[in-house]
PDB file of C-alpha atoms and ligand atoms in Angstrom:
ATOM      1  CA  THR A1269     -23.104   8.319   6.904  1.00 53.00           C
ATOM      2  CA  GLY A1270     -23.449   4.338   6.126  1.00 63.00           C
ATOM      3  CA  ASN A1271     -20.195   2.608   5.324  1.00 75.00           C
ATOM      4  CA  HIS A1272     -18.257   6.362   5.751  1.00 92.00           C
ATOM      5  CA  TRP A1273     -15.067   5.567   7.479  1.00 98.00           C
ATOM      6  CA  GLY A1274     -11.471   7.788   7.584  1.00 98.00           C
ATOM      7  CA  TYR A1275      -8.738   8.235   9.958  1.00 98.00           C
ATOM      8  CA  GLY A1276     -10.045  11.013  12.163  1.00 96.00           C
ATOM      9  CA  LYS A1277     -11.372  10.644  15.796  1.00 96.00           C
ATOM     10  CA  GLU A1278     -15.023  10.589  14.506  1.00 96.00           C
ATOM     11  CA  ASP A1279     -14.433   7.494  11.864  1.00 97.00           C
ATOM     12  CA  GLY A1280     -10.870   6.297  12.556  1.00 98.00           C
ATOM     13  CA  PRO A1281      -9.461   2.648  13.003  1.00 98.00           C
ATOM     14  CA  TYR A1282     -11.004   2.468  16.079  1.00 98.00           C
ATOM     15  CA  LEU A1283     -14.156   2.660  15.157  1.00 98.00           C
ATOM     16  CA  TRP A1284     -14.275   0.488  11.732  1.00 98.00           C
ATOM     17  CA  HIS A1285     -15.545  -2.959  13.378  1.00 98.00           C
ATOM     18  CA  THR A1286     -18.762  -1.414  14.136  1.00 97.00           C
ATOM     19  CA  ASN A1287     -19.523  -1.272  10.015  1.00 97.00           C
ATOM     20  CA  TYR A1288     -16.753  -4.329   9.634  1.00 98.00           C
ATOM     21  CA  PRO A1289     -16.999  -6.562  11.991  1.00 98.00           C
ATOM     22  CA  ILE A1290     -13.666  -8.615  10.560  1.00 98.00           C
ATOM     23  CA  ALA A1291     -11.793  -5.744  11.953  1.00 98.00           C
ATOM     24  CA  LYS A1292     -11.325  -8.147  14.972  1.00 98.00           C
ATOM     25  CA  GLY A1293     -10.813 -11.174  12.625  1.00 98.00           C
ATOM     26  CA  ASN A1294      -7.556 -13.320  12.866  1.00 98.00           C
ATOM     27  CA  ARG A1295      -5.368 -12.226  10.281  1.00 98.00           C
ATOM     28  CA  GLN A1296      -5.738  -8.521   9.984  1.00 99.00           C
ATOM     29  CA  SER A1297      -2.805  -6.081   9.013  1.00 99.00           C
ATOM     30  CA  PRO A1298      -0.893  -4.141   9.247  1.00 99.00           C
ATOM     31  CA  ILE A1299       1.610  -5.750  11.945  1.00 99.00           C
ATOM     32  CA  ASP A1300       4.359  -5.256  14.042  1.00 98.00           C
ATOM     33  CA  ILE A1301       7.096  -7.206  12.362  1.00 98.00           C
ATOM     34  CA  LEU A1302       9.586  -8.710  14.225  1.00 98.00           C
ATOM     35  CA  PRO A1303      12.788  -9.471  12.798  1.00 98.00           C
ATOM     36  CA  HIS A1304      14.363 -11.853  15.420  1.00 97.00           C
ATOM     37  CA  GLU A1305      11.122 -14.041  15.408  1.00 97.00           C
ATOM     38  CA  ALA A1306      10.917 -14.046  11.983  1.00 98.00           C
ATOM     39  CA  LEU A1307      11.274 -17.592  10.668  1.00 97.00           C
ATOM     40  CA  HIS A1308      14.158 -17.905   7.861  1.00 97.00           C
ATOM     41  CA  ASP A1309      12.504 -20.003   5.103  1.00 95.00           C
ATOM     42  CA  PRO A1310      14.890 -21.306   2.597  1.00 93.00           C
ATOM     43  CA  SER A1311      12.245 -23.052   0.541  1.00 93.00           C
ATOM     44  CA  LEU A1312      11.469 -19.128   0.165  1.00 96.00           C
ATOM     45  CA  GLY A1313      12.770 -17.774  -3.541  1.00 96.00           C
ATOM     46  CA  PRO A1314      13.530 -14.576  -4.534  1.00 97.00           C
ATOM     47  CA  ILE A1315      10.543 -12.147  -5.641  1.00 98.00           C
ATOM     48  CA  ILE A1316      10.054 -11.174  -9.022  1.00 98.00           C
ATOM     49  CA  LEU A1317       8.667  -8.416 -10.870  1.00 97.00           C
ATOM     50  CA  LYS A1318       7.726  -7.832 -14.225  1.00 96.00           C
ATOM     51  CA  TYR A1319       6.719  -4.480 -14.516  1.00 95.00           C
ATOM     52  CA  ASP A1320       9.006  -4.171 -17.977  1.00 87.00           C
ATOM     53  CA  ARG A1321       5.852  -3.874 -19.867  1.00 83.00           C
ATOM     54  CA  CYS A1322       3.518  -2.164 -17.302  1.00 79.00           C
ATOM     55  CA  THR A1323       0.756   0.705 -17.856  1.00 87.00           C
ATOM     56  CA  SER A1324      -0.109   3.106 -15.616  1.00 95.00           C
ATOM     57  CA  SER A1325      -3.533   5.010 -16.808  1.00 96.00           C
ATOM     58  CA  ASN A1326      -4.074   7.510 -13.826  1.00 97.00           C
ATOM     59  CA  ILE A1327      -3.726   9.328 -10.715  1.00 98.00           C
ATOM     60  CA  THR A1328      -6.682   9.922  -8.579  1.00 98.00           C
ATOM     61  CA  ASN A1329      -7.209  11.153  -4.678  1.00 98.00           C
ATOM     62  CA  ASN A1330     -10.146   8.714  -3.983  1.00 98.00           C
ATOM     63  CA  GLY A1331     -10.170  10.626  -0.265  1.00 98.00           C
ATOM     64  CA  HIS A1332      -8.137   7.847   1.454  1.00 98.00           C
ATOM     65  CA  SER A1333      -4.244   8.374  -0.458  1.00 98.00           C
ATOM     66  CA  VAL A1334      -3.436   9.066  -3.735  1.00 98.00           C
ATOM     67  CA  VAL A1335      -3.525   6.146  -6.264  1.00 98.00           C
ATOM     68  CA  VAL A1336      -1.910   5.121  -9.657  1.00 98.00           C
ATOM     69  CA  GLU A1337      -3.746   2.696 -11.411  1.00 97.00           C
ATOM     70  CA  PHE A1338      -2.745   0.495 -13.828  1.00 96.00           C
ATOM     71  CA  ASP A1339      -4.356  -1.206 -16.865  1.00 95.00           C
ATOM     72  CA  ASP A1340      -5.024  -4.897 -15.373  1.00 94.00           C
ATOM     73  CA  SER A1341      -6.327  -6.725 -18.470  1.00 93.00           C
ATOM     74  CA  ASP A1342      -3.635  -9.257 -18.668  1.00 91.00           C
ATOM     75  CA  ASP A1343      -0.658 -10.147 -17.528  1.00 91.00           C
ATOM     76  CA  ARG A1344       1.848  -7.545 -18.697  1.00 91.00           C
ATOM     77  CA  SER A1345       3.027  -6.809 -15.176  1.00 95.00           C
ATOM     78  CA  VAL A1346       3.144  -9.077 -12.283  1.00 97.00           C
ATOM     79  CA  ILE A1347       4.964 -10.298  -9.600  1.00 98.00           C
ATOM     80  CA  GLN A1348       5.603 -13.488  -8.951  1.00 98.00           C
ATOM     81  CA  GLY A1349       7.630 -15.911  -6.850  1.00 98.00           C
ATOM     82  CA  GLY A1350       8.274 -15.679  -2.923  1.00 98.00           C
ATOM     83  CA  PRO A1351       5.468 -17.424  -1.218  1.00 98.00           C
ATOM     84  CA  LEU A1352       3.500 -16.868  -4.707  1.00 98.00           C
ATOM     85  CA  ASP A1353       1.960 -19.928  -6.309  1.00 96.00           C
ATOM     86  CA  ASN A1354       1.493 -18.350  -9.539  1.00 95.00           C
ATOM     87  CA  PRO A1355       2.040 -15.008 -10.637  1.00 98.00           C
ATOM     88  CA  TYR A1356      -0.364 -11.329  -9.425  1.00 98.00           C
ATOM     89  CA  ARG A1357      -1.657  -8.553 -11.498  1.00 97.00           C
ATOM     90  CA  LEU A1358      -0.289  -4.830 -11.082  1.00 97.00           C
ATOM     91  CA  LYS A1359      -3.711  -3.253 -10.231  1.00 97.00           C
ATOM     92  CA  GLN A1360      -2.107   0.232  -8.585  1.00 98.00           C
ATOM     93  CA  PHE A1361       0.025   1.438  -6.008  1.00 98.00           C
ATOM     94  CA  HIS A1362      -0.367   3.996  -2.983  1.00 98.00           C
ATOM     95  CA  PHE A1363       1.073   5.351  -0.057  1.00 98.00           C
ATOM     96  CA  HIS A1364       0.290   6.210   3.248  1.00 98.00           C
ATOM     97  CA  TRP A1365       2.182   8.985   5.139  1.00 98.00           C
ATOM     98  CA  GLY A1366       2.408  10.751   8.705  1.00 98.00           C
ATOM     99  CA  GLY A1367       1.902  14.040   9.983  1.00 95.00           C
ATOM    100  CA  LYS A1368       5.614  16.150   9.454  1.00 92.00           C
ATOM    101  CA  GLY A1369       8.099  14.548  11.593  1.00 84.00           C
ATOM    102  CA  CYS A1370       6.065  11.252  12.940  1.00 83.00           C
ATOM    103  CA  CYS A1371       4.953   8.236  12.043  1.00 94.00           C
ATOM    104  CA  GLY A1372       3.321   7.282   8.832  1.00 98.00           C
ATOM    105  CA  SER A1373       3.501   3.613   8.172  1.00 98.00           C
ATOM    106  CA  GLU A1374       1.116   1.128   8.420  1.00 98.00           C
ATOM    107  CA  HIS A1375       3.994  -1.902   9.404  1.00 98.00           C
ATOM    108  CA  THR A1376       6.187  -1.144  11.943  1.00 98.00           C
ATOM    109  CA  VAL A1377       9.872  -3.044  12.525  1.00 98.00           C
ATOM    110  CA  GLU A1378      10.061  -3.506  16.634  1.00 98.00           C
ATOM    111  CA  GLY A1379       7.520  -0.766  16.838  1.00 97.00           C
ATOM    112  CA  ASN A1380       9.314   1.418  14.730  1.00 97.00           C
ATOM    113  CA  SER A1381       7.270   3.456  11.981  1.00 98.00           C
ATOM    114  CA  TYR A1382       8.908   5.014   8.591  1.00 98.00           C
ATOM    115  CA  ALA A1383       7.287   7.712   7.295  1.00 98.00           C
ATOM    116  CA  SER A1384       5.112   6.399   4.596  1.00 98.00           C
ATOM    117  CA  GLU A1385       4.983   3.070   3.047  1.00 98.00           C
ATOM    118  CA  LEU A1386       4.147   2.656  -0.379  1.00 99.00           C
ATOM    119  CA  HIS A1387       1.406  -0.869  -1.407  1.00 99.00           C
ATOM    120  CA  LEU A1388       1.826  -2.101  -4.892  1.00 98.00           C
ATOM    121  CA  VAL A1389      -1.278  -4.233  -5.227  1.00 98.00           C
ATOM    122  CA  HIS A1390      -1.319  -7.051  -7.159  1.00 98.00           C
ATOM    123  CA  TRP A1391      -4.582  -9.597  -7.633  1.00 98.00           C
ATOM    124  CA  ASN A1392      -4.417 -13.780  -8.883  1.00 98.00           C
ATOM    125  CA  GLY A1393      -5.461 -13.382 -12.482  1.00 97.00           C
ATOM    126  CA  VAL A1394      -4.936 -16.798 -12.722  1.00 97.00           C
ATOM    127  CA  LYS A1395      -7.713 -17.962 -10.412  1.00 98.00           C
ATOM    128  CA  TYR A1396      -9.630 -15.569 -10.203  1.00 98.00           C
ATOM    129  CA  LYS A1397     -11.606 -13.589 -13.730  1.00 97.00           C
ATOM    130  CA  THR A1398     -12.111  -9.923 -11.787  1.00 97.00           C
ATOM    131  CA  PHE A1399     -10.493  -7.755  -9.452  1.00 98.00           C
ATOM    132  CA  GLY A1400     -13.706  -7.841  -6.881  1.00 98.00           C
ATOM    133  CA  GLU A1401     -14.002 -11.589  -6.807  1.00 98.00           C
ATOM    134  CA  ALA A1402      -9.972 -12.055  -6.258  1.00 98.00           C
ATOM    135  CA  SER A1403      -9.943  -9.435  -3.512  1.00 98.00           C
ATOM    136  CA  THR A1404     -12.517 -11.543  -1.237  1.00 98.00           C
ATOM    137  CA  ALA A1405     -10.902 -14.607  -1.664  1.00 98.00           C
ATOM    138  CA  PRO A1406      -8.192 -15.874   1.140  1.00 98.00           C
ATOM    139  CA  ASP A1407      -5.182 -16.181  -2.073  1.00 98.00           C
ATOM    140  CA  GLY A1408      -6.856 -13.387  -4.105  1.00 98.00           C
ATOM    141  CA  LEU A1409      -4.763 -10.621  -3.155  1.00 99.00           C
ATOM    142  CA  ALA A1410      -0.650  -9.995  -2.819  1.00 99.00           C
ATOM    143  CA  VAL A1411       0.365  -6.389  -1.676  1.00 99.00           C
ATOM    144  CA  LEU A1412       4.049  -5.508  -2.102  1.00 99.00           C
ATOM    145  CA  GLY A1413       4.826  -3.078   0.970  1.00 99.00           C
ATOM    146  CA  ILE A1414       7.481  -0.926   0.408  1.00 99.00           C
ATOM    147  CA  PHE A1415       9.079   1.384   3.469  1.00 98.00           C
ATOM    148  CA  LEU A1416       9.587   5.020   2.903  1.00 98.00           C
ATOM    149  CA  GLU A1417      12.568   6.343   5.375  1.00 97.00           C
ATOM    150  CA  ALA A1418      13.109  10.453   5.445  1.00 96.00           C
ATOM    151  CA  GLY A1419      16.527  11.467   4.257  1.00 97.00           C
ATOM    152  CA  ASP A1420      18.041  12.928   0.577  1.00 98.00           C
ATOM    153  CA  ASP A1421      15.803  13.232  -2.159  1.00 98.00           C
ATOM    154  CA  HIS A1422      14.539  10.564  -4.387  1.00 98.00           C
ATOM    155  CA  ARG A1423      15.551  10.990  -7.919  1.00 97.00           C
ATOM    156  CA  TRP A1424      12.417   9.259  -9.632  1.00 97.00           C
ATOM    157  CA  LEU A1425       9.774  10.295  -6.720  1.00 98.00           C
ATOM    158  CA  HIS A1426       9.775  13.523  -8.404  1.00 97.00           C
ATOM    159  CA  MET A1427       7.393  12.472 -11.156  1.00 97.00           C
ATOM    160  CA  ILE A1428       4.783  11.319  -8.604  1.00 98.00           C
ATOM    161  CA  THR A1429       5.155  14.609  -6.194  1.00 98.00           C
ATOM    162  CA  ASP A1430       5.446  16.959  -9.006  1.00 97.00           C
ATOM    163  CA  ALA A1431       1.659  15.419 -10.140  1.00 98.00           C
ATOM    164  CA  LEU A1432       0.114  15.630  -6.924  1.00 98.00           C
ATOM    165  CA  TYR A1433      -1.117  19.399  -7.327  1.00 98.00           C
ATOM    166  CA  MET A1434      -3.507  18.193 -10.035  1.00 98.00           C
ATOM    167  CA  VAL A1435      -5.119  15.767  -7.958  1.00 98.00           C
ATOM    168  CA  LYS A1436      -5.702  17.967  -4.639  1.00 98.00           C
ATOM    169  CA  PHE A1437      -8.516  17.055  -4.075  1.00 98.00           C
ATOM    170  CA  LYS A1438     -11.077  14.273  -3.412  1.00 98.00           C
ATOM    171  CA  GLY A1439     -12.553  12.646  -6.682  1.00 98.00           C
ATOM    172  CA  SER A1440      -9.884  14.176  -8.377  1.00 98.00           C
ATOM    173  CA  VAL A1441      -8.114  12.008 -11.241  1.00 98.00           C
ATOM    174  CA  THR A1442      -5.917  12.915 -14.003  1.00 98.00           C
ATOM    175  CA  ASN A1443      -3.819  11.063 -16.738  1.00 97.00           C
ATOM    176  CA  PHE A1444      -0.517   9.209 -15.453  1.00 97.00           C
ATOM    177  CA  LYS A1445       0.688   7.368 -18.425  1.00 96.00           C
ATOM    178  CA  GLY A1446       3.901   5.367 -18.932  1.00 93.00           C
ATOM    179  CA  PHE A1447       5.426   5.716 -15.290  1.00 95.00           C
ATOM    180  CA  ASN A1448       7.053   2.145 -14.145  1.00 96.00           C
ATOM    181  CA  PRO A1449       7.026   1.586 -10.137  1.00 97.00           C
ATOM    182  CA  LYS A1450      10.245  -0.277 -10.673  1.00 96.00           C
ATOM    183  CA  CYS A1451      12.108   3.067  -9.906  1.00 97.00           C
ATOM    184  CA  LEU A1452      10.900   3.024  -6.654  1.00 98.00           C
ATOM    185  CA  LEU A1453      12.592  -0.345  -5.596  1.00 98.00           C
ATOM    186  CA  PRO A1454      15.341  -0.236  -3.055  1.00 98.00           C
ATOM    187  CA  SER A1455      18.007  -2.392  -4.268  1.00 98.00           C
ATOM    188  CA  SER A1456      17.600  -5.433  -2.036  1.00 98.00           C
ATOM    189  CA  LEU A1457      14.077  -7.670  -2.664  1.00 98.00           C
ATOM    190  CA  HIS A1458      14.544  -9.492   0.962  1.00 98.00           C
ATOM    191  CA  TYR A1459      11.773  -9.339   2.652  1.00 98.00           C
ATOM    192  CA  TRP A1460       8.955 -10.640   5.207  1.00 98.00           C
ATOM    193  CA  THR A1461       5.911 -12.584   4.168  1.00 98.00           C
ATOM    194  CA  TYR A1462       2.859 -13.444   6.128  1.00 98.00           C
ATOM    195  CA  LEU A1463      -0.676 -13.452   4.846  1.00 98.00           C
ATOM    196  CA  GLY A1464      -2.842 -10.912   6.334  1.00 99.00           C
ATOM    197  CA  SER A1465      -5.607  -7.826   4.893  1.00 99.00           C
ATOM    198  CA  LEU A1466      -6.345  -5.026   3.647  1.00 98.00           C
ATOM    199  CA  THR A1467      -5.747  -2.406   5.751  1.00 99.00           C
ATOM    200  CA  THR A1468      -8.399  -0.200   5.082  1.00 98.00           C
ATOM    201  CA  PRO A1469     -12.490  -0.851   4.895  1.00 98.00           C
ATOM    202  CA  PRO A1470     -13.745  -3.633   3.682  1.00 98.00           C
ATOM    203  CA  LEU A1471     -10.248  -4.967   5.366  1.00 98.00           C
ATOM    204  CA  HIS A1472     -11.021  -8.189   3.603  1.00 98.00           C
ATOM    205  CA  GLU A1473      -8.607 -10.992   4.734  1.00 98.00           C
ATOM    206  CA  SER A1474      -7.666 -11.653   1.445  1.00 98.00           C
ATOM    207  CA  VAL A1475      -3.668 -10.528   1.170  1.00 99.00           C
ATOM    208  CA  ALA A1476      -0.515 -12.540   1.190  1.00 98.00           C
ATOM    209  CA  TRP A1477       1.921  -9.780   2.255  1.00 99.00           C
ATOM    210  CA  ILE A1478       5.489  -9.290   1.134  1.00 99.00           C
ATOM    211  CA  VAL A1479       7.143  -6.439   2.871  1.00 99.00           C
ATOM    212  CA  LEU A1480      10.535  -5.127   1.810  1.00 98.00           C
ATOM    213  CA  LYS A1481      13.528  -5.100   3.885  1.00 98.00           C
ATOM    214  CA  GLU A1482      15.049  -2.366   2.567  1.00 98.00           C
ATOM    215  CA  PRO A1483      13.700   1.472   3.143  1.00 98.00           C
ATOM    216  CA  ILE A1484      14.091   3.699  -0.218  1.00 98.00           C
ATOM    217  CA  VAL A1485      15.381   7.094   0.695  1.00 98.00           C
ATOM    218  CA  VAL A1486      12.867  10.339   0.212  1.00 98.00           C
ATOM    219  CA  SER A1487      13.250  13.734   1.151  1.00 97.00           C
ATOM    220  CA  GLU A1488      10.983  15.600   3.750  1.00 97.00           C
ATOM    221  CA  LYS A1489      10.572  18.004   1.068  1.00 97.00           C
ATOM    222  CA  GLN A1490       8.928  15.179  -1.113  1.00 98.00           C
ATOM    223  CA  LEU A1491       7.146  13.549   1.516  1.00 98.00           C
ATOM    224  CA  SER A1492       5.856  17.310   2.394  1.00 97.00           C
ATOM    225  CA  LYS A1493       3.964  17.171  -1.128  1.00 98.00           C
ATOM    226  CA  PHE A1494       1.802  14.548  -0.273  1.00 98.00           C
ATOM    227  CA  ARG A1495       0.777  16.196   2.556  1.00 97.00           C
ATOM    228  CA  MET A1496      -1.278  19.489   0.787  1.00 96.00           C
ATOM    229  CA  LEU A1497      -3.353  16.590  -1.042  1.00 98.00           C
ATOM    230  CA  LEU A1498      -7.295  16.853   1.031  1.00 98.00           C
ATOM    231  CA  PHE A1499      -9.424  14.086   2.464  1.00 98.00           C
ATOM    232  CA  THR A1500     -12.534  16.341   1.251  1.00 97.00           C
ATOM    233  CA  GLY A1501     -13.653  17.366  -2.188  1.00 98.00           C
ATOM    234  CA  GLU A1502     -13.599  20.562  -3.667  1.00 97.00           C
ATOM    235  CA  GLU A1503     -17.135  21.341  -3.217  1.00 96.00           C
ATOM    236  CA  GLU A1504     -16.799  20.562   0.580  1.00 96.00           C
ATOM    237  CA  ASP A1505     -15.997  23.888   2.941  1.00 94.00           C
ATOM    238  CA  GLN A1506     -14.173  21.820   5.687  1.00 94.00           C
ATOM    239  CA  ARG A1507     -10.629  21.442   3.942  1.00 96.00           C
ATOM    240  CA  ILE A1508      -8.745  18.786   5.929  1.00 97.00           C
ATOM    241  CA  ARG A1509      -5.206  17.590   4.693  1.00 97.00           C
ATOM    242  CA  MET A1510      -4.900  14.237   4.275  1.00 98.00           C
ATOM    243  CA  GLU A1511      -1.927  12.953   6.553  1.00 98.00           C
ATOM    244  CA  ASN A1512      -1.504   9.713   8.916  1.00 98.00           C
ATOM    245  CA  ASN A1513      -3.900   7.922   6.637  1.00 98.00           C
ATOM    246  CA  PHE A1514      -2.320   4.997   8.215  1.00 98.00           C
ATOM    247  CA  ARG A1515      -3.912   1.938  10.239  1.00 98.00           C
ATOM    248  CA  PRO A1516      -1.824   1.180  13.463  1.00 98.00           C
ATOM    249  CA  PRO A1517      -0.559  -2.438  13.731  1.00 98.00           C
ATOM    250  CA  GLN A1518      -2.721  -5.681  14.774  1.00 98.00           C
ATOM    251  CA  PRO A1519      -3.055  -8.899  16.615  1.00 98.00           C
ATOM    252  CA  LEU A1520      -0.639 -11.577  15.188  1.00 98.00           C
ATOM    253  CA  GLN A1521      -3.274 -14.052  16.223  1.00 98.00           C
ATOM    254  CA  GLY A1522      -0.584 -16.733  16.134  1.00 97.00           C
ATOM    255  CA  ARG A1523       0.601 -16.037  12.964  1.00 98.00           C
ATOM    256  CA  LYS A1524       3.876 -16.788  11.793  1.00 98.00           C
ATOM    257  CA  VAL A1525       6.092 -14.132   9.568  1.00 98.00           C
ATOM    258  CA  ARG A1526       8.450 -16.299   7.286  1.00 98.00           C
ATOM    259  CA  SER A1527      11.855 -14.354   6.028  1.00 98.00           C
ATOM    260  CA  SER A1528      13.182 -14.439   2.785  1.00 96.00           C
ATOM    261  CA  ASN A1529      17.025 -14.373   3.918  1.00 78.00           C
TER     262      ASN A1529
HETATM  263  C1  7R1 B 228     -11.615  -4.042  -2.308  1.00 66.71           C
HETATM  264  O1  7R1 B 228     -10.857  -3.053  -2.386  1.00 66.71           O
HETATM  265  C2  7R1 B 228      -9.830  -2.065  -2.020  1.00 66.71           C
HETATM  266  C3  7R1 B 228     -10.292  -1.762  -1.125  1.00 66.71           C
HETATM  267  C4  7R1 B 228      -9.516  -0.819  -0.050  1.00 66.71           C
HETATM  268  C5  7R1 B 228      -7.852  -0.788  -1.082  1.00 66.71           C
HETATM  269  C6  7R1 B 228      -6.889   0.362  -0.123  1.00 66.71           C
HETATM  270  C7  7R1 B 228      -6.384  -0.388   0.959  1.00 66.71           C
HETATM  271  S1  7R1 B 228      -6.061  -2.760   0.810  1.00 66.71           S
HETATM  272  C8  7R1 B 228      -4.285  -1.915   1.263  1.00 66.71           C
HETATM  273  S2  7R1 B 228      -2.948  -2.940   1.256  1.00 66.71           S
HETATM  274  N1  7R1 B 228      -4.097   0.107   1.554  1.00 66.71           N
HETATM  275  C9  7R1 B 228      -5.264   0.217   1.333  1.00 66.71           C
HETATM  276  O2  7R1 B 228      -5.305   1.607   1.191  1.00 66.71           O
HETATM  277  C10 7R1 B 228      -7.720  -1.407  -2.176  1.00 66.71           C
HETATM  278  O3  7R1 B 228      -6.358  -1.479  -2.260  1.00 66.71           O
HETATM  279  C11 7R1 B 228      -6.336  -2.267  -3.905  1.00 66.71           C
HETATM  280  C12 7R1 B 228      -8.758  -2.622  -2.711  1.00 66.71           C
HETATM  281 ZN1   ZN B 229      -2.446   0.563   1.393  1.00 66.71          ZN
END
């Protein structure tokens, strides 16, 4: 009904353009990253993450992903530096993942997918008054993308996976205070950066993408806990497992990807 969209056969990424024509725009995300074609730009400074005073509020299943939301009423937790002209406020983070053993990330690297991808979404609180306003502006958002690859247990991810049973159904939300996402960062903050979009409807072309080169390692067991989430609500009789909630790579349309180094 209406602008309903999803990741299934009937409502998936190949159909989004019918309700969201910008899906065929010229700065859509994700993309396939070709490291050897990325331009090393020495003027690109390091990414600076100031998450120490961050205040997570809750964790929720919005029917598309699992989202940890933050209090973004001031500049207490921001990303800055790199390609960004000013600090961008952390609003939420969420994940995209695949089925068992296959694909799952949104960005790919030389055609290769990772098991999952974490998106930390930030907005330009200096230029815009609200997230909504920033989300439609060409310099409104900055999303930090972190790849998750399958391997050993991640020592801190359990803080999230242990809470997932509380938000199994679409529309569920539970308290999730005091979580600092800096524990989910890899050791290196080297990155690729390019101008793109939200990767779900409304697909606004408002995102400065910063994709870290180094993945974090999480276990198959931890990934499997994401797959016990449901796309469907408690009241629905169909129970559809939440997995493969990723958009495939989109045409580069002449864009340049820059590399921090
Ligand atoms: C207009 O508001 C929106 C819409 C969709 C998302 C989530 C999408 S955008 C992305 S990147 N990955 C995702 O799954 C937002 O993220 C804060 C904000
Ligand atoms: Zn995302």
